[in-house]
PDB file of C-alpha atoms in Angstrom:
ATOM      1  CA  UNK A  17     -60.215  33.758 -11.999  1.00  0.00           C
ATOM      2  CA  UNK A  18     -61.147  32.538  -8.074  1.00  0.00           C
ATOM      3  CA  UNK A  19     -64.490  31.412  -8.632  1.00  0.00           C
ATOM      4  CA  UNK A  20     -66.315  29.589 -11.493  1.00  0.00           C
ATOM      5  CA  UNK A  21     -69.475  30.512 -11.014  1.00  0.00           C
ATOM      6  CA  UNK A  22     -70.120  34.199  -8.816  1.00  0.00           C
ATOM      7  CA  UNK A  23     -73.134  36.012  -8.204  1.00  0.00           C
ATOM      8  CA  UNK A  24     -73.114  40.027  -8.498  1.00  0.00           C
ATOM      9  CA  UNK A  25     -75.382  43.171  -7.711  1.00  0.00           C
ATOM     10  CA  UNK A  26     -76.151  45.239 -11.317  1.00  0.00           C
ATOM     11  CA  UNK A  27     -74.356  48.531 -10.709  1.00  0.00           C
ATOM     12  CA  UNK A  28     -71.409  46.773  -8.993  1.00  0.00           C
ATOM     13  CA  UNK A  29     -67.999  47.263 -10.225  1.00  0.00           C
ATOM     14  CA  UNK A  30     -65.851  44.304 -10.285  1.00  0.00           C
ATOM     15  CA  UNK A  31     -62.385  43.455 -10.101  1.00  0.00           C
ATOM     16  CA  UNK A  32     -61.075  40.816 -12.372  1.00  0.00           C
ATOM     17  CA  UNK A  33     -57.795  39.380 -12.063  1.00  0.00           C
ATOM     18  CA  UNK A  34     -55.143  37.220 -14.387  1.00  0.00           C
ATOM     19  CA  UNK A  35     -52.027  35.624 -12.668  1.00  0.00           C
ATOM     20  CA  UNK A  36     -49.105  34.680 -14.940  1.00  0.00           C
ATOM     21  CA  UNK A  37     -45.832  33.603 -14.389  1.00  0.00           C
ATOM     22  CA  UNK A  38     -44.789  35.449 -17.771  1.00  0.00           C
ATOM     23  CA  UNK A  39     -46.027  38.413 -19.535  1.00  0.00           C
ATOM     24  CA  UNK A  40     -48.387  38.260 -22.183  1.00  0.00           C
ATOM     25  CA  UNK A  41     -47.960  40.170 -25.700  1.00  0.00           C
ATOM     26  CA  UNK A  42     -51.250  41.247 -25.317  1.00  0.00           C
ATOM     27  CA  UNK A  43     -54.397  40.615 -22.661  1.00  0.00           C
ATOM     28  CA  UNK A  44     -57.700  41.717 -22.439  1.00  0.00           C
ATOM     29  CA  UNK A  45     -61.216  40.946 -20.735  1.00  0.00           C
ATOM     30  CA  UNK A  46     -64.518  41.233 -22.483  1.00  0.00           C
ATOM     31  CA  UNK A  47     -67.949  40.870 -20.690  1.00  0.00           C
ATOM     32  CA  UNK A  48     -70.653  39.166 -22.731  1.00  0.00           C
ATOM     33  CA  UNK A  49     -74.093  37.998 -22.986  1.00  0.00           C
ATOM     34  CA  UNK A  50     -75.862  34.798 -22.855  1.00  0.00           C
ATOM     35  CA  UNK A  51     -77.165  35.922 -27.011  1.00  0.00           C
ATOM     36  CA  UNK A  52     -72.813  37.023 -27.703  1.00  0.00           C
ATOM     37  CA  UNK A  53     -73.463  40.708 -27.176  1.00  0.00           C
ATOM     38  CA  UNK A  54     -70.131  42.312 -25.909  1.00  0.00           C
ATOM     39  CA  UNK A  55     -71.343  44.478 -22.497  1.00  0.00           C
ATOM     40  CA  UNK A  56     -68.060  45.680 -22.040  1.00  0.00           C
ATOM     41  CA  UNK A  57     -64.406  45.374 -23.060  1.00  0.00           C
ATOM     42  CA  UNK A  58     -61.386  46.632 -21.550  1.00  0.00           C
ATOM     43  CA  UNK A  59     -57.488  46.107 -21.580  1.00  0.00           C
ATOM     44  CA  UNK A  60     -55.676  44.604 -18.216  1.00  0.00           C
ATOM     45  CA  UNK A  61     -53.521  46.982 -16.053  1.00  0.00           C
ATOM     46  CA  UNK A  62     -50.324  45.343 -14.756  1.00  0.00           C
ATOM     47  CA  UNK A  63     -49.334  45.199 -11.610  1.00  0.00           C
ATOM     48  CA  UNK A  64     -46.413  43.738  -9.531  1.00  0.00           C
ATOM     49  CA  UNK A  65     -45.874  40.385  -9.158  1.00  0.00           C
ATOM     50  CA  UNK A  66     -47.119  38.740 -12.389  1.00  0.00           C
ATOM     51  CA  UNK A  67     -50.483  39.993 -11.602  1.00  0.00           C
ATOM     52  CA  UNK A  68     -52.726  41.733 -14.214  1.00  0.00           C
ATOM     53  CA  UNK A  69     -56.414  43.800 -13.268  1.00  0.00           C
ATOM     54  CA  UNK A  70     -59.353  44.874 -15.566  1.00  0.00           C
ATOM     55  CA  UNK A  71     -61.997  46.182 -13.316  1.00  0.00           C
ATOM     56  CA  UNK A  72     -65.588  46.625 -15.397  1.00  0.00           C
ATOM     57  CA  UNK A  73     -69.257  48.111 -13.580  1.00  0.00           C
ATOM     58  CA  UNK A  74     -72.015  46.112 -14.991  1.00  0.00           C
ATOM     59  CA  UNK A  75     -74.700  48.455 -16.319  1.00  0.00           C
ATOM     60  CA  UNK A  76     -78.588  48.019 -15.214  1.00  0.00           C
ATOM     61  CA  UNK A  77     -79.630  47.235 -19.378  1.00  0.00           C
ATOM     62  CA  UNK A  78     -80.823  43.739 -19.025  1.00  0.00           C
ATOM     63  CA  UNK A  79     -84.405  44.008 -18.043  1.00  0.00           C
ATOM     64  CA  UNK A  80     -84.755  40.498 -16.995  1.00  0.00           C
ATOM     65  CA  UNK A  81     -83.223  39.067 -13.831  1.00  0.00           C
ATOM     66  CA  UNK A  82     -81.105  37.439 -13.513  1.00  0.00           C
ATOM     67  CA  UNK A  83     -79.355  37.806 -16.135  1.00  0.00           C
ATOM     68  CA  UNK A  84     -75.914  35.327 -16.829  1.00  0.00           C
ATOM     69  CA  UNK A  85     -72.763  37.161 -18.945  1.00  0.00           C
ATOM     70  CA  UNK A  86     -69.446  35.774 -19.152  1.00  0.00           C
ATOM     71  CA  UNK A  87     -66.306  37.392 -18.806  1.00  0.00           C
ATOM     72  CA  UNK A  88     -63.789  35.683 -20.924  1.00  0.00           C
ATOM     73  CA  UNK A  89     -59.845  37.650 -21.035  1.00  0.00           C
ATOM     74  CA  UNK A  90     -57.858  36.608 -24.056  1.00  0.00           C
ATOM     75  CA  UNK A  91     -54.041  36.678 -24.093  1.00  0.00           C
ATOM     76  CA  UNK A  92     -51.652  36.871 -26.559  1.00  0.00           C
ATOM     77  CA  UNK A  93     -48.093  35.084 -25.593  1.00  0.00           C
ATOM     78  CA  UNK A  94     -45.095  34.087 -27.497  1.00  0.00           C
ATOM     79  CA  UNK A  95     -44.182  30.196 -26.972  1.00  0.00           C
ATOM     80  CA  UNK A  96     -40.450  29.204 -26.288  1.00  0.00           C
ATOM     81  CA  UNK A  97     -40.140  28.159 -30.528  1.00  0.00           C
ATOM     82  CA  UNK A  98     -41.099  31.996 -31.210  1.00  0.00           C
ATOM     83  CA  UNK A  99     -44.590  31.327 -31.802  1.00  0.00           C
ATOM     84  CA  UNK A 100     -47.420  33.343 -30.872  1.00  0.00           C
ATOM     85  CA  UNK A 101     -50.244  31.250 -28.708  1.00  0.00           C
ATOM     86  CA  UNK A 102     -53.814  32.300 -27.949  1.00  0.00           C
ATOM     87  CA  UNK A 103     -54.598  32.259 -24.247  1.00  0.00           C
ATOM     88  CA  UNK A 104     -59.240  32.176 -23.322  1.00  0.00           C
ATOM     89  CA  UNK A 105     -60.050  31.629 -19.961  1.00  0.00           C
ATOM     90  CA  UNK A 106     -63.798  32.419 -19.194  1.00  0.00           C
ATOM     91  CA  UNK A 107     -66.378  32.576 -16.294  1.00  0.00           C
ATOM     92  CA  UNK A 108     -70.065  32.483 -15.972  1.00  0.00           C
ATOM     93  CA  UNK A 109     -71.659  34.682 -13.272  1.00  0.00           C
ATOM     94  CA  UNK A 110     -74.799  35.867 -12.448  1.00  0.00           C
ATOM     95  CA  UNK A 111     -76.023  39.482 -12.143  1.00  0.00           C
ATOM     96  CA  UNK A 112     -79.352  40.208 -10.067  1.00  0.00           C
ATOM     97  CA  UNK A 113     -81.052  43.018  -9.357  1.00  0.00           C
ATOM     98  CA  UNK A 114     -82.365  43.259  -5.471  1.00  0.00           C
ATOM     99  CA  UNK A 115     -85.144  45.728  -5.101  1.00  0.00           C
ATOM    100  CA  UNK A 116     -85.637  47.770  -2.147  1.00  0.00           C
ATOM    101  CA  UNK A 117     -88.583  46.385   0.013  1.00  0.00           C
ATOM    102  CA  UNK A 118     -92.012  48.529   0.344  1.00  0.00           C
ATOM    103  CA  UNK A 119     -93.000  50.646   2.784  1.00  0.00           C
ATOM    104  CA  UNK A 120     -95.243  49.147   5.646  1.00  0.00           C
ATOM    105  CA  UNK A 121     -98.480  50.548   6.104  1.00  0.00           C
ATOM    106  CA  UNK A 122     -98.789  53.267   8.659  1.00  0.00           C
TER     107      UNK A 122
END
């Protein structure tokens, strides 16, 4: 993942992206709450290149903004001895919500 720390519009749909030089056994990206709650979950699409893509639209539930999730993918790779090793990488981000501003009196 580019950047550490990102902030997004609720609503938006976002692209996230793993680079590997080998294949995983298994990879997947999960979007979660400050409190642990799992917002969304969702299996990577390969594409060319080494290059894997889970995109995920964060729903307006929060109530409170901002509001900070993490999106964390987890991959599954065999080792060289024929082992199977746990991959986590994870970023913070922020998600606001930017209201429209009123109407000017006529």
């Amino acid at each position: 993942m580019a950047s550490r720390f990102r902030q997004v519009e609720v609503t938006d749909t976002l692209q996230f992206t793993w680079i590997g030089s080998s294949s995983p056994a298994s990879l997947s990206l999960t979007i979660r709450t400050a409190s642990d709650t799992v917002v969304g979950s969702v299996a990577a699409v390969q594409s060319a290149g080494g290059n894997w893509y889970a995109f995920v639209t964060i729903n307006d539930s929060f109530g409170n903004y901002p509001a900070y999730l993490m999106a964390e993918w987890t991959a599954t790779a065999s080792t060289h001895a024929g082992n199977s090793t746990r991959l986590v990488s994870r970023m913070v981000f922020e998600v606001i919500n930017t209201e429209a501003l009123a109407q000017g009196r006529s």
